[in-house]
XYZ file of C-alpha atoms in Angstrom:
333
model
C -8.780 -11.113 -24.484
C -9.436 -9.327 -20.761
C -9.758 -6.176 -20.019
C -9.118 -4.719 -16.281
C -7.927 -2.005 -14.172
C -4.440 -1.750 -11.864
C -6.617 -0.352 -8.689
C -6.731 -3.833 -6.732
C -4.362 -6.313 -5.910
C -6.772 -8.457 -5.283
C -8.459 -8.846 -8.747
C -7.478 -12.177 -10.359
C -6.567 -10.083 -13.780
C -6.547 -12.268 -16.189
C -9.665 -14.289 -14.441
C -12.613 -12.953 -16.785
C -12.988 -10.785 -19.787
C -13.077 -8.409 -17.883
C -12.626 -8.048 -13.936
C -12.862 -4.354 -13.021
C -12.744 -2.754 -9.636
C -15.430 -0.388 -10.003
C -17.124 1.943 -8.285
C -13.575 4.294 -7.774
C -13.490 7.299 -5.948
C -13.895 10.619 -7.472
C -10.315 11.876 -8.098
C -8.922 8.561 -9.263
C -6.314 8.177 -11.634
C -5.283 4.180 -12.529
C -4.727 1.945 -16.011
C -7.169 -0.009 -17.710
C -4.992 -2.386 -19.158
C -6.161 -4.786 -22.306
C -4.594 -8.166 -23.168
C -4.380 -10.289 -25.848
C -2.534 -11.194 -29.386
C -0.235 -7.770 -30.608
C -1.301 -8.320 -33.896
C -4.873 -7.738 -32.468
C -4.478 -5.263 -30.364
C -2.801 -2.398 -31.308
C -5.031 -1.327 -33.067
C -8.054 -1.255 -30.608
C -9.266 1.601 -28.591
C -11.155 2.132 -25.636
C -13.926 4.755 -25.632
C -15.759 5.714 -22.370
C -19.664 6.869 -22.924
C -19.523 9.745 -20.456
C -15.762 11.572 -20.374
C -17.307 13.475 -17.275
C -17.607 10.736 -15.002
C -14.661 8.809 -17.029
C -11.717 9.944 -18.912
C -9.748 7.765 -20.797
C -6.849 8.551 -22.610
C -5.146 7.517 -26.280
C -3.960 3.529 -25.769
C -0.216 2.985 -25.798
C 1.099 -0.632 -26.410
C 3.334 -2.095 -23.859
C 5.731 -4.910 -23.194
C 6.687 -6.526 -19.857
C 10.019 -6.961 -19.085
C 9.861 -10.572 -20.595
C 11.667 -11.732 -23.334
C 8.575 -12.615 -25.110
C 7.338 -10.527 -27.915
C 3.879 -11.768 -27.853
C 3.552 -10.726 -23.911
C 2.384 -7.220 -24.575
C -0.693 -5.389 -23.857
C -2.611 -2.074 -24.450
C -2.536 0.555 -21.333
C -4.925 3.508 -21.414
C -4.646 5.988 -18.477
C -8.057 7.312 -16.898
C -9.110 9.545 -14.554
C -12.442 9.538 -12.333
C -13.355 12.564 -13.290
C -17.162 12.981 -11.673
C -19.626 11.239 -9.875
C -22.172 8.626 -12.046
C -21.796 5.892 -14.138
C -21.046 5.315 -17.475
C -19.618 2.498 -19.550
C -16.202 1.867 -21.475
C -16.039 0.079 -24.140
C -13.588 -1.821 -26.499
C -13.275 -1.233 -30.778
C -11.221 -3.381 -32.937
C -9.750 -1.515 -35.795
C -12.778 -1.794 -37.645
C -14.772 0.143 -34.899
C -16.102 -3.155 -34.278
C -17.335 -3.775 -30.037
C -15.687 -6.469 -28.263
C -15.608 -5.580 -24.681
C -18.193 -3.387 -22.295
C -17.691 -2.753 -18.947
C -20.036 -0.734 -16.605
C -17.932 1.799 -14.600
C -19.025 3.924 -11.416
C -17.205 6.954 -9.893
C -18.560 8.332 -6.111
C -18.071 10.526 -3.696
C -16.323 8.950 -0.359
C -18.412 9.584 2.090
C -15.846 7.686 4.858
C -12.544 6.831 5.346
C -10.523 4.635 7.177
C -6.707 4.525 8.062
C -4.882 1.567 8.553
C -0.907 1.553 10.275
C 1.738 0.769 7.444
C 2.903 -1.274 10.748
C -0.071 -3.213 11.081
C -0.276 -4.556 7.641
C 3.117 -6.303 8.603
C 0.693 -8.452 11.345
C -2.550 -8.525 9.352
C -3.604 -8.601 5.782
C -6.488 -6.487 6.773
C -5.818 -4.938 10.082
C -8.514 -2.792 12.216
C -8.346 0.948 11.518
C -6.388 3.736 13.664
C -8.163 5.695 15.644
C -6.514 8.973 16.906
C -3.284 7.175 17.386
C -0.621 7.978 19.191
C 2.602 9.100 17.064
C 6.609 9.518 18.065
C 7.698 12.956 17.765
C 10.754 13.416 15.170
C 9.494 9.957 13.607
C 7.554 9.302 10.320
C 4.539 7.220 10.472
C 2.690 5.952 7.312
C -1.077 5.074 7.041
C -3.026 3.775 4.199
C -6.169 5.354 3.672
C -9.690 3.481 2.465
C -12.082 5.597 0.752
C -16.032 4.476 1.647
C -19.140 5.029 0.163
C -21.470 3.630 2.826
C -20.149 0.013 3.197
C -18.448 -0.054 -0.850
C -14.679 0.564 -0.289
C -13.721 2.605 -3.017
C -10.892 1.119 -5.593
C -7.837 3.837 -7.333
C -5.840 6.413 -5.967
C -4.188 9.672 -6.712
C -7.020 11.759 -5.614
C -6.255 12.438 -2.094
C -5.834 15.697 -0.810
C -4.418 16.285 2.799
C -5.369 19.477 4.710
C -3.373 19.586 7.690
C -4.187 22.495 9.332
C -0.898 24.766 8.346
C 1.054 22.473 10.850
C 3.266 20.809 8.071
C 3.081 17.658 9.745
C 1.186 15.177 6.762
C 2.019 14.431 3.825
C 0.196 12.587 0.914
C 2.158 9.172 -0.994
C 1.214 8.085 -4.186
C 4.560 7.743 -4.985
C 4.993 3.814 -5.009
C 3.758 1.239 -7.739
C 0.865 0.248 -7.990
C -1.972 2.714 -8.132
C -3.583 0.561 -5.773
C -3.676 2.636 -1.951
C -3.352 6.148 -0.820
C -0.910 7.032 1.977
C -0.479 10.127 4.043
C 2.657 10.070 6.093
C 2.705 12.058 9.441
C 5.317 13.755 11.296
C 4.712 15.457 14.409
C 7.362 17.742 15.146
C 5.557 18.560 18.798
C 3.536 16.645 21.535
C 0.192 17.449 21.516
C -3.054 16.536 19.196
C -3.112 16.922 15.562
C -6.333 17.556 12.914
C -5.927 16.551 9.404
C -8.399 16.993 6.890
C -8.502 14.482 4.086
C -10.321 14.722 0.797
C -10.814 12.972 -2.494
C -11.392 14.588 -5.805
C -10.814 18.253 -4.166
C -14.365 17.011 -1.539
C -13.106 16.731 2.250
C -14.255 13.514 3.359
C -13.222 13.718 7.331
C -10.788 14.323 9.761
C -7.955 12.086 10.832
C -6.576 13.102 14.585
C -3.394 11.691 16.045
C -1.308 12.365 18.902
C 2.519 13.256 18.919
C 4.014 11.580 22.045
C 7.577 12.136 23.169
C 10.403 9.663 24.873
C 9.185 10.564 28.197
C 5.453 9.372 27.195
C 6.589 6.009 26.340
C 6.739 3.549 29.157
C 7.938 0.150 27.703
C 8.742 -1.730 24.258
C 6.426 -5.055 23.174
C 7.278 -6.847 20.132
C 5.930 -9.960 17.989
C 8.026 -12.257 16.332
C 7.643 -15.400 14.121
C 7.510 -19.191 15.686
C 10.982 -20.544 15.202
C 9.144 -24.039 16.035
C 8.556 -25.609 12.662
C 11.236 -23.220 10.615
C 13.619 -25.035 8.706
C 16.707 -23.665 8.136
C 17.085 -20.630 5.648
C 13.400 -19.557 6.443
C 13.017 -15.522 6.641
C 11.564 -15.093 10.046
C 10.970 -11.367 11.511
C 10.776 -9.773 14.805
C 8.509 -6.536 14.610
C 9.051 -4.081 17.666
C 7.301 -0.820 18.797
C 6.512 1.280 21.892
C 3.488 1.876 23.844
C 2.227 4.253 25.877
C 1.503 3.314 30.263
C -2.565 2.287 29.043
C -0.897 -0.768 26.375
C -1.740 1.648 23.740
C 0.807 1.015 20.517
C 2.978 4.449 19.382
C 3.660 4.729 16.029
C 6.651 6.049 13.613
C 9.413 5.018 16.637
C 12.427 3.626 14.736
C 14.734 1.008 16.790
C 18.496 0.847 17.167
C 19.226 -3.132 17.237
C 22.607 -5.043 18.306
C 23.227 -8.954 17.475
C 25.563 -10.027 20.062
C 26.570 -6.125 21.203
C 27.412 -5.106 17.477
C 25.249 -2.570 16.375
C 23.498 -2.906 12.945
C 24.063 -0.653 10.604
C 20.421 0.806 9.930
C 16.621 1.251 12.181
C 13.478 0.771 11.673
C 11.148 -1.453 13.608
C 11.630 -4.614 11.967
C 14.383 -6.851 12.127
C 14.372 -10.022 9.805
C 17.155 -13.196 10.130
C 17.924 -15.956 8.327
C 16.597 -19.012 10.548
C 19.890 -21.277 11.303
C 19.471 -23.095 14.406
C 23.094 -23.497 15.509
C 23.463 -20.334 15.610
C 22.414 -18.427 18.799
C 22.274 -14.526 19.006
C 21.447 -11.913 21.360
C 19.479 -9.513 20.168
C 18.492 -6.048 21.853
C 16.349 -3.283 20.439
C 16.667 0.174 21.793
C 14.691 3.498 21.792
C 13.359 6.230 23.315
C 15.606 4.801 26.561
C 13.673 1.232 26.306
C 15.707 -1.785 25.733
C 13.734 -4.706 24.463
C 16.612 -8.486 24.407
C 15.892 -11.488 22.977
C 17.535 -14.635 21.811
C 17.424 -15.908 18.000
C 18.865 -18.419 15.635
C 20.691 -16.888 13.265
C 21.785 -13.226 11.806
C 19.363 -10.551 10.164
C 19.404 -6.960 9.066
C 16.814 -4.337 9.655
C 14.408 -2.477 7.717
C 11.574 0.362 8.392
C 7.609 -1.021 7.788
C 6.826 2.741 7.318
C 8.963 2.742 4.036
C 5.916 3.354 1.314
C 7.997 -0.098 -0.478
C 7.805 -2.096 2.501
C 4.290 -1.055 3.101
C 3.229 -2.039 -0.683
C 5.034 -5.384 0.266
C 3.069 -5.815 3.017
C 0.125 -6.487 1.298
C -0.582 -9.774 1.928
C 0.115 -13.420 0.472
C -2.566 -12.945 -2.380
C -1.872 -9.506 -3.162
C 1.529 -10.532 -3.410
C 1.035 -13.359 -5.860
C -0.786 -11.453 -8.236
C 1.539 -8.489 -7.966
C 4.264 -10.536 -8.557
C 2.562 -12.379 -11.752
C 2.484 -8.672 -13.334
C 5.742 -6.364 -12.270
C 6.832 -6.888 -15.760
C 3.111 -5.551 -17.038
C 3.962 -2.285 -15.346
C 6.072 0.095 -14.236
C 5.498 3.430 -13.658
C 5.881 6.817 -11.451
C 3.658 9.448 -11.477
């Protein structure tokens, strides 16, 4: 029998009895999730000690999409509802203990924002600093919560601020409860403030920069090795702009042509089927840049600020254990 939370990816679930992600931020709202026999429990309950800093709701039994009867589990939704610490705690239906775990909620004192984009290059890539973002485009950024050097696990409890220009947006939107996202906008050149909190407590202030086509002076790209592919290998070619200083530019969406025929949809990413007797030309286009390049093979195109992609993008372990438990759950807030 384990107990754990759906915050981190990166938790082997099923690795201890139980393998939480505590401390969360303040604001939280996540899944502790119980497993073991059906027969055993569906009737337990989880209790947390101090409903201020924790609140956990009734349990509900579950079943993943399996075919298995006996792969079901106990979900119980909580919310980080104030700063301290406090236990939970697991009953059989005799009232019996048979789990503890110690649970802390804080404050964020620091965040950091990391490029939807950049997670297609890096598992954990360096955060943004006022970055520079295409007018009329959508650019999506995770954001870290902080308490000193702790990162913070959960989301749902971020706030966004942005200064009455209705240019950022929270996401929450995409399973699994384990990021935050605000997605920006700029409708204008110029700099941009945006306050971000947790809980209802501003934390800081994210600024970006909304550049236009005539700001952007040339495309640069990175694209997988095809030395070593075999054939049928998924390899990708990620493009964006940058600024005269090298600087990337962020939320600029690419038209792309294999052999002068356009492709049906943008985004920055174009992925093709490795097949090397075939030979394509391929161009990207945008804000009057033309990036060409030769490939083997044919692709399609997709958008790494689409929340799905950026979920996707969360790395090779991540990945693993989020595939080991889409049928555990499935949800939309």
């Amino acid at each position: 029998m384990t107990l754990h939370d759906n915050t981190r990816l990166n938790l082997d679930p099923f690795g201890s009895e139980v393998a939480l992600a505590s401390p969360y931020a303040i604001g939280a709202q996540f899944e502790f999730l119980l497993d073991g026999p059906e027969a055993e429990i569906q009737d337990y309950t989880l209790e947390s000690l101090d409903p201020g800093v924790l609140s956990v709701g009734r349990g509900v039994l579950q079943m993943s999409e399996s075919d298995d009867t006996d792969d079901r589990y106990m979900s119980f939704e909580a919310t980080a509802a104030g700063e301290g610490s406090t236990e939970v705690r697991v009953y059989d239906e005799d009232g019996v203990e048979v789990l503890r775990g110690d649970v802390a909620v804080k404050v964020p004192d620091r965040v950091e924002l990391r490029a939807a984009s950049d997670l297609d290059e890096a598992e954990n890539p360096d955060p943004v600093s006022n970055p520079a973002c295409y007018v009329s485009g959508e650019s999506a950024f995770r954001v870290d919560f902080f308490h000193g050097d702790t990162q913070l696990a959960g989301a749902g409890g971020l706030g966004i601020d942005d200064r009455d220009q209705s240019v950022a947006t929270p996401d929450d939107s995409v399973w699994p409860d384990d990021a935050d996202w605000v997605v920006v906008a700029p409708q204008k050149t110029g700099e941009y403030k945006v306050g971000i909190s947790s809980g209802g407590t501003e934390v800081a202030e994210f600024s970006f920069t909304g550049v236009n086509d005539a700001q952007i002076d040339h495309i640069d790209a990175r694209r997988d090795s095809e030395s070593g592919a075999e054939e049928g290998d998924a390899l990708e070619v990620h493009a964006w702009g940058e600024l005269d200083d090298d600087s990337r530019v962020y939320g600029l969406s690419f038209e792309w042509t294999e052999n002068g025929s356009f492709l049906p949809d943008v985004g920055d990413t174009y992925t093709y089927e490795y097949d090397p007797d075939v030979s394509t030309t391929v161009t990207a286009s945008a804000a009057g840049q033309v990036m060409q390049l030769e490939v083997h093979g044919y692709g399609y195109v997709s958008d790494s600020n689409s929340m799905m992609c950026s979920v996707l993008n969360a790395g090779p372990v991540a990945m693993g254990v989020l595939l080991a438990t889409l049928g555990v759950r499935r949800k939309r807030r």
